[in-house]
Amino acid sequence: MRPILRLLPLPLCLATALSAQAGERPMPQNWALCPVGDVVPAFADFPRAPEGLHIDPLDKTAAPDAADGKHAPIDIEGDHLDGTDANPVFQGNVTMRRGNQFMGADQLTFDKAEGRYKAEGSVRFQANGLRLRAARAEGDQTSDTHTMQDLQYQLLSRRGNGKADSLSLAGEEGSLRGATYSTCPPQARHWELDARRIDIDNQTGWARAYGASLHVGKVPVLYFPFFMFPTDDRRRSGLLLPSISNSSRNGLDWAQPVYLNLAPNYDATLTPRIMTSRGALLGGQFRYLQESGRGTLNGWWMPHDRLRDRDRGSIDFKGVQNVSEHWQARADLVWISDPRYLEDFSSSLDGLSRATTFSNLGLYGLGQGWTAGVTADHWQLADYTLTRSVLPYDRLPRAFLYWQRSAGMALTYGVDAEAVRFQHPVYAAGSRFDAKPWISAPLQGDAWFLRPTLAWRYTTYVLDPALAQSLGSGKTPSRAQSIFSLDGGLFFDREIRVKGRDYLQSIEPRLLYLNVPYVDQSGMPVFDTQPLTFSWEQLFRDNRYSGGDRQADANQLTLAVSTRMIRQSDGFERFSASIGQIRYFRESLVRLPGEPITEKGNSAWVVDANYAPTDRWTIGASYQRDPKFKRTDLASLRARYLFPDDGIVNINYRYRRAQLEQVDFSFLYPINPSWSVVGREYYSLRDRKTLEGVAGVQWDSCCVAVRLVARRYVQNRAGQLGNTLMFEIELKGLGSAGQNIQTTLRRSILGYNRDDLYLVPPQTATGQPSKPAPANANP
């Protein structure tokens, strides 16, 4: 029975026929594929047949091989035994097993001398995730030839199923005639692939298909007189699925990837691309994978872009390499040919909002109680409306160390240190050394904590002569400041019952006192320091600046309180709210050039609240109000509703004084289990302009999805709007044709894929991810 195992690659070949897949492309995990149904019902006599007669026609001394049954004996059982000893005929619940393979039939005749068998009546076969039924089957073990007639098969793990008129096998070669394949159930055949004949050579892993066509419904949409495709998981060079789209800027946009299988641990993809309104370009990707590292190199080159009348291109590389147990090298390098590149080759608002590109290369270390690294980074201009004078300083190189130790239960100490050489294409620069040793005595109990911390920060420079002369502070200005903070909080909680449900309610007051003496820093340069966005996190930092060029003086007290209400049955947070404010006991004189002094008094109130009236509704708000000027600095309102059938509605309002005022409405609304509409209106109230508008319809079943989406969006920095019409048909479990609309919808509609709701970073009222802690913040 060994040759029957060769049936397994045949339907797998059909699964790759449309795309003629050359490289390994794992199935997206979020495809809503059809459930694994019993297209071929499970066999009642598998894996164990009824007790009956037994015969072993082969040598039982051979060692069985459970993987492929090459040396396993054949066991045949049935209710009745007729015929002769040389030609036994088994009837009634006949089963034949060899290794992990199973065949059942109403009748099976076996010729011991010739090694031939013939199975008739409800032939059943199952092995290695494949289950099939056939009208008849016969084979010759000696010549290794086998045939089956009128078969229906099902892939148990890949959800594919189909039929074939006949199957012929001869050694490592086989031929399948009149074959079909689909991931749809038989009663709803939304798409199906069929071929007049498929010849397979399992030794080389290649198959040849003749007269193959793809049907969507009952309509043939693609026809292949002849093509070759792989029969197993070995990677092979060849064509991948093309990407096709149309837009007002690019015209018809066709990209055809060509996969090159260079070696088991590295490969490449070349992608010729034609944009009818702009010209032709060539893209490429090279990937490698080693035991100690991996990397990806991407590049695009356009010899002549008619849009800008020049050559265009880009290169980016991302890679990591383990050097030792504690050290790892990382690279994230980007180069673009001109400042308009991101604007012209990006179809999202992210490409327009980026004024620079950032490249970083470094060696990073991590151990128990320490983090260190030596890095270099570089900025490149990506906004043609700006000049290189706006670029941040390059750090070539930068070395840092964060180290801490505990002395018993009540004392922790450490040091944060950094040494940097700054460079800039326009301005004079210099070097900086910044060190902050600190000691803390954290105390805590079940319902309280108290953390007094004392630090001393020392910063010194070696400046280029031109910069030293402009600042008038000498070549080696320095600064030394003590930093004292006392951070304490309480935790109160109680159990309450609301509408028949048990909740845990907490109230968490917190105080932070910060004292930093004033040191004049007006003669010090500003290399990489910016004021941090005022937010809830900023209430508890010891410096309102990032970087090491400024350490704010302070004599202030933060007062804050938070409360939460958590459902005890499942941990669902029904309500949360936080409010806080800083009280400045004196004015803070340290500032950046052009920045006002932080005056004595109270800071803006920081308020944040979230409420879930039901498990489907979530409402939230953030608010900052300056009591001195009686004005709102920031406001954000957000609401989300989840439909029972995977639909969602998002409503957001964002306001930041003198910067932006926007509304963002997006939705995925299911009309019925198959049809749904999608849309987004992202509008700037300040500019009275649509930033992005999306409207579309999609039909989605468990084996086919069709999407048609129109998009209007800001396509350049001048604010001009562009239009594009996108169409995609996705044959689930097989492939897709057209533009990748799902990527656009996931970016535009938060929650289009429900899993994305659990991957969203914390948001500020500007709609941007919250800024990370500065590099020299306390651990």
PDB file of C-alpha atoms in Angstrom, residues 316-448:
ATOM      1  CA  ASP A 316      16.533  49.957   3.461  1.00  0.00           C
ATOM      2  CA  PHE A 317      18.038  47.206   5.554  1.00  0.00           C
ATOM      3  CA  LYS A 318      16.840  45.707   8.831  1.00  0.00           C
ATOM      4  CA  GLY A 319      18.834  43.027  10.605  1.00  0.00           C
ATOM      5  CA  VAL A 320      19.905  41.582  13.935  1.00  0.00           C
ATOM      6  CA  GLN A 321      22.925  39.455  14.767  1.00  0.00           C
ATOM      7  CA  ASN A 322      23.639  37.790  18.108  1.00  0.00           C
ATOM      8  CA  VAL A 323      27.285  38.395  18.992  1.00  0.00           C
ATOM      9  CA  SER A 324      27.355  36.653  22.363  1.00  0.00           C
ATOM     10  CA  GLU A 325      25.063  35.692  25.223  1.00  0.00           C
ATOM     11  CA  HIS A 326      24.636  39.322  26.294  1.00  0.00           C
ATOM     12  CA  TRP A 327      25.376  41.311  23.123  1.00  0.00           C
ATOM     13  CA  GLN A 328      23.444  41.791  19.896  1.00  0.00           C
ATOM     14  CA  ALA A 329      24.136  43.908  16.806  1.00  0.00           C
ATOM     15  CA  ARG A 330      21.147  45.645  15.199  1.00  0.00           C
ATOM     16  CA  ALA A 331      20.759  47.691  12.058  1.00  0.00           C
ATOM     17  CA  ASP A 332      17.898  49.775  10.697  1.00  0.00           C
ATOM     18  CA  LEU A 333      19.238  51.696   7.706  1.00  0.00           C
ATOM     19  CA  VAL A 334      17.278  53.824   5.226  1.00  0.00           C
ATOM     20  CA  TRP A 335      18.332  55.821   2.147  1.00  0.00           C
ATOM     21  CA  ILE A 336      16.070  57.718  -0.256  1.00  0.00           C
ATOM     22  CA  SER A 337      17.122  59.423  -3.465  1.00  0.00           C
ATOM     23  CA  ASP A 338      15.355  62.751  -2.850  1.00  0.00           C
ATOM     24  CA  PRO A 339      13.137  64.575  -0.324  1.00  0.00           C
ATOM     25  CA  ARG A 340      10.008  63.901  -2.401  1.00  0.00           C
ATOM     26  CA  TYR A 341      10.429  60.136  -2.438  1.00  0.00           C
ATOM     27  CA  LEU A 342       8.166  59.267   0.516  1.00  0.00           C
ATOM     28  CA  GLU A 343       5.479  61.640  -0.711  1.00  0.00           C
ATOM     29  CA  ASP A 344       5.453  60.164  -4.222  1.00  0.00           C
ATOM     30  CA  PHE A 345       5.765  56.481  -3.355  1.00  0.00           C
ATOM     31  CA  SER A 346       3.602  56.315  -0.238  1.00  0.00           C
ATOM     32  CA  SER A 347      -0.186  56.004  -0.379  1.00  0.00           C
ATOM     33  CA  SER A 348      -0.771  56.743   3.316  1.00  0.00           C
ATOM     34  CA  LEU A 349      -0.761  59.901   5.428  1.00  0.00           C
ATOM     35  CA  ASP A 350       2.278  58.533   7.237  1.00  0.00           C
ATOM     36  CA  GLY A 351       4.417  59.157   4.166  1.00  0.00           C
ATOM     37  CA  LEU A 352       3.318  62.799   4.097  1.00  0.00           C
ATOM     38  CA  SER A 353       3.777  63.396   7.818  1.00  0.00           C
ATOM     39  CA  ARG A 354       7.411  62.271   7.907  1.00  0.00           C
ATOM     40  CA  ALA A 355       9.889  65.100   7.434  1.00  0.00           C
ATOM     41  CA  THR A 356      12.961  62.907   7.914  1.00  0.00           C
ATOM     42  CA  THR A 357      14.180  59.336   7.695  1.00  0.00           C
ATOM     43  CA  PHE A 358      16.234  57.795  10.492  1.00  0.00           C
ATOM     44  CA  SER A 359      19.011  55.204  10.252  1.00  0.00           C
ATOM     45  CA  ASN A 360      20.563  53.448  13.220  1.00  0.00           C
ATOM     46  CA  LEU A 361      23.373  50.949  13.650  1.00  0.00           C
ATOM     47  CA  GLY A 362      24.543  49.651  17.003  1.00  0.00           C
ATOM     48  CA  LEU A 363      25.806  47.000  19.363  1.00  0.00           C
ATOM     49  CA  TYR A 364      23.473  46.472  22.336  1.00  0.00           C
ATOM     50  CA  GLY A 365      24.088  44.629  25.578  1.00  0.00           C
ATOM     51  CA  LEU A 366      21.723  43.390  28.255  1.00  0.00           C
ATOM     52  CA  GLY A 367      22.496  41.623  31.494  1.00  0.00           C
ATOM     53  CA  GLN A 368      21.326  41.349  35.071  1.00  0.00           C
ATOM     54  CA  GLY A 369      20.971  44.901  36.292  1.00  0.00           C
ATOM     55  CA  TRP A 370      22.610  46.595  33.295  1.00  0.00           C
ATOM     56  CA  THR A 371      21.931  47.788  29.763  1.00  0.00           C
ATOM     57  CA  ALA A 372      24.612  49.212  27.490  1.00  0.00           C
ATOM     58  CA  GLY A 373      25.295  49.976  23.865  1.00  0.00           C
ATOM     59  CA  VAL A 374      27.429  51.676  21.243  1.00  0.00           C
ATOM     60  CA  THR A 375      25.407  53.113  18.370  1.00  0.00           C
ATOM     61  CA  ALA A 376      25.527  55.499  15.423  1.00  0.00           C
ATOM     62  CA  ASP A 377      22.556  57.192  13.771  1.00  0.00           C
ATOM     63  CA  HIS A 378      21.895  59.461  10.827  1.00  0.00           C
ATOM     64  CA  TRP A 379      18.984  61.629   9.661  1.00  0.00           C
ATOM     65  CA  GLN A 380      18.006  62.377   6.057  1.00  0.00           C
ATOM     66  CA  LEU A 381      15.614  65.043   4.822  1.00  0.00           C
ATOM     67  CA  ALA A 382      12.287  63.675   3.504  1.00  0.00           C
ATOM     68  CA  ASP A 383      10.327  66.935   3.060  1.00  0.00           C
ATOM     69  CA  TYR A 384      11.146  69.094   0.048  1.00  0.00           C
ATOM     70  CA  THR A 385       9.537  72.155   1.667  1.00  0.00           C
ATOM     71  CA  LEU A 386      12.248  72.190   4.361  1.00  0.00           C
ATOM     72  CA  THR A 387      16.010  72.642   4.334  1.00  0.00           C
ATOM     73  CA  ARG A 388      18.731  70.544   5.954  1.00  0.00           C
ATOM     74  CA  SER A 389      18.918  73.059   8.777  1.00  0.00           C
ATOM     75  CA  VAL A 390      15.868  71.385  10.381  1.00  0.00           C
ATOM     76  CA  LEU A 391      17.555  67.995  10.560  1.00  0.00           C
ATOM     77  CA  PRO A 392      18.318  66.660  14.039  1.00  0.00           C
ATOM     78  CA  TYR A 393      21.972  66.160  14.922  1.00  0.00           C
ATOM     79  CA  ASP A 394      23.532  62.851  13.948  1.00  0.00           C
ATOM     80  CA  ARG A 395      25.035  60.902  16.824  1.00  0.00           C
ATOM     81  CA  LEU A 396      28.288  59.454  15.483  1.00  0.00           C
ATOM     82  CA  PRO A 397      28.848  57.599  17.752  1.00  0.00           C
ATOM     83  CA  ARG A 398      26.829  57.270  20.977  1.00  0.00           C
ATOM     84  CA  ALA A 399      27.702  55.081  23.959  1.00  0.00           C
ATOM     85  CA  PHE A 400      25.377  54.550  26.937  1.00  0.00           C
ATOM     86  CA  LEU A 401      25.199  52.539  30.149  1.00  0.00           C
ATOM     87  CA  TYR A 402      22.315  52.046  32.588  1.00  0.00           C
ATOM     88  CA  TRP A 403      23.435  50.102  35.659  1.00  0.00           C
ATOM     89  CA  GLN A 404      21.774  49.387  38.995  1.00  0.00           C
ATOM     90  CA  ARG A 405      22.236  47.194  42.050  1.00  0.00           C
ATOM     91  CA  SER A 406      20.298  46.434  45.208  1.00  0.00           C
ATOM     92  CA  ALA A 407      21.886  46.513  48.639  1.00  0.00           C
ATOM     93  CA  GLY A 408      19.542  44.379  50.688  1.00  0.00           C
ATOM     94  CA  MET A 409      15.804  45.070  50.757  1.00  0.00           C
ATOM     95  CA  ALA A 410      15.854  48.806  51.437  1.00  0.00           C
ATOM     96  CA  LEU A 411      18.490  50.338  49.151  1.00  0.00           C
ATOM     97  CA  THR A 412      18.920  50.532  45.376  1.00  0.00           C
ATOM     98  CA  TYR A 413      21.604  52.475  43.562  1.00  0.00           C
ATOM     99  CA  GLY A 414      22.857  52.883  40.016  1.00  0.00           C
ATOM    100  CA  VAL A 415      24.133  55.198  37.317  1.00  0.00           C
ATOM    101  CA  ASP A 416      22.824  56.358  33.936  1.00  0.00           C
ATOM    102  CA  ALA A 417      25.639  57.518  31.653  1.00  0.00           C
ATOM    103  CA  GLU A 418      25.953  58.593  28.041  1.00  0.00           C
ATOM    104  CA  ALA A 419      28.758  59.863  25.795  1.00  0.00           C
ATOM    105  CA  VAL A 420      27.912  61.259  22.352  1.00  0.00           C
ATOM    106  CA  ARG A 421      29.662  62.873  19.417  1.00  0.00           C
ATOM    107  CA  PHE A 422      27.220  65.100  17.498  1.00  0.00           C
ATOM    108  CA  GLN A 423      27.504  66.086  13.831  1.00  0.00           C
ATOM    109  CA  HIS A 424      25.339  68.198  11.541  1.00  0.00           C
ATOM    110  CA  PRO A 425      25.498  69.041   7.798  1.00  0.00           C
ATOM    111  CA  VAL A 426      24.879  72.757   8.483  1.00  0.00           C
ATOM    112  CA  TYR A 427      25.784  73.649  12.066  1.00  0.00           C
ATOM    113  CA  ALA A 428      28.927  73.275  14.141  1.00  0.00           C
ATOM    114  CA  ALA A 429      28.626  70.562  16.763  1.00  0.00           C
ATOM    115  CA  GLY A 430      30.627  68.889  19.515  1.00  0.00           C
ATOM    116  CA  SER A 431      30.695  66.085  22.070  1.00  0.00           C
ATOM    117  CA  ARG A 432      28.760  65.578  25.305  1.00  0.00           C
ATOM    118  CA  PHE A 433      29.200  63.429  28.381  1.00  0.00           C
ATOM    119  CA  ASP A 434      26.224  63.027  30.695  1.00  0.00           C
ATOM    120  CA  ALA A 435      26.189  60.963  33.915  1.00  0.00           C
ATOM    121  CA  LYS A 436      23.560  60.620  36.626  1.00  0.00           C
ATOM    122  CA  PRO A 437      24.439  58.418  39.609  1.00  0.00           C
ATOM    123  CA  TRP A 438      21.459  57.875  41.914  1.00  0.00           C
ATOM    124  CA  ILE A 439      20.435  56.106  45.089  1.00  0.00           C
ATOM    125  CA  SER A 440      16.936  55.157  46.243  1.00  0.00           C
ATOM    126  CA  ALA A 441      15.405  53.617  49.346  1.00  0.00           C
ATOM    127  CA  PRO A 442      12.098  52.109  48.148  1.00  0.00           C
ATOM    128  CA  LEU A 443       9.637  51.202  50.882  1.00  0.00           C
ATOM    129  CA  GLN A 444       6.333  49.483  50.262  1.00  0.00           C
ATOM    130  CA  GLY A 445       3.526  47.501  51.773  1.00  0.00           C
ATOM    131  CA  ASP A 446       0.375  45.833  50.510  1.00  0.00           C
ATOM    132  CA  ALA A 447      -1.489  49.148  50.290  1.00  0.00           C
ATOM    133  CA  TRP A 448       1.243  51.785  50.042  1.00  0.00           C
TER     134      TRP A 448
END
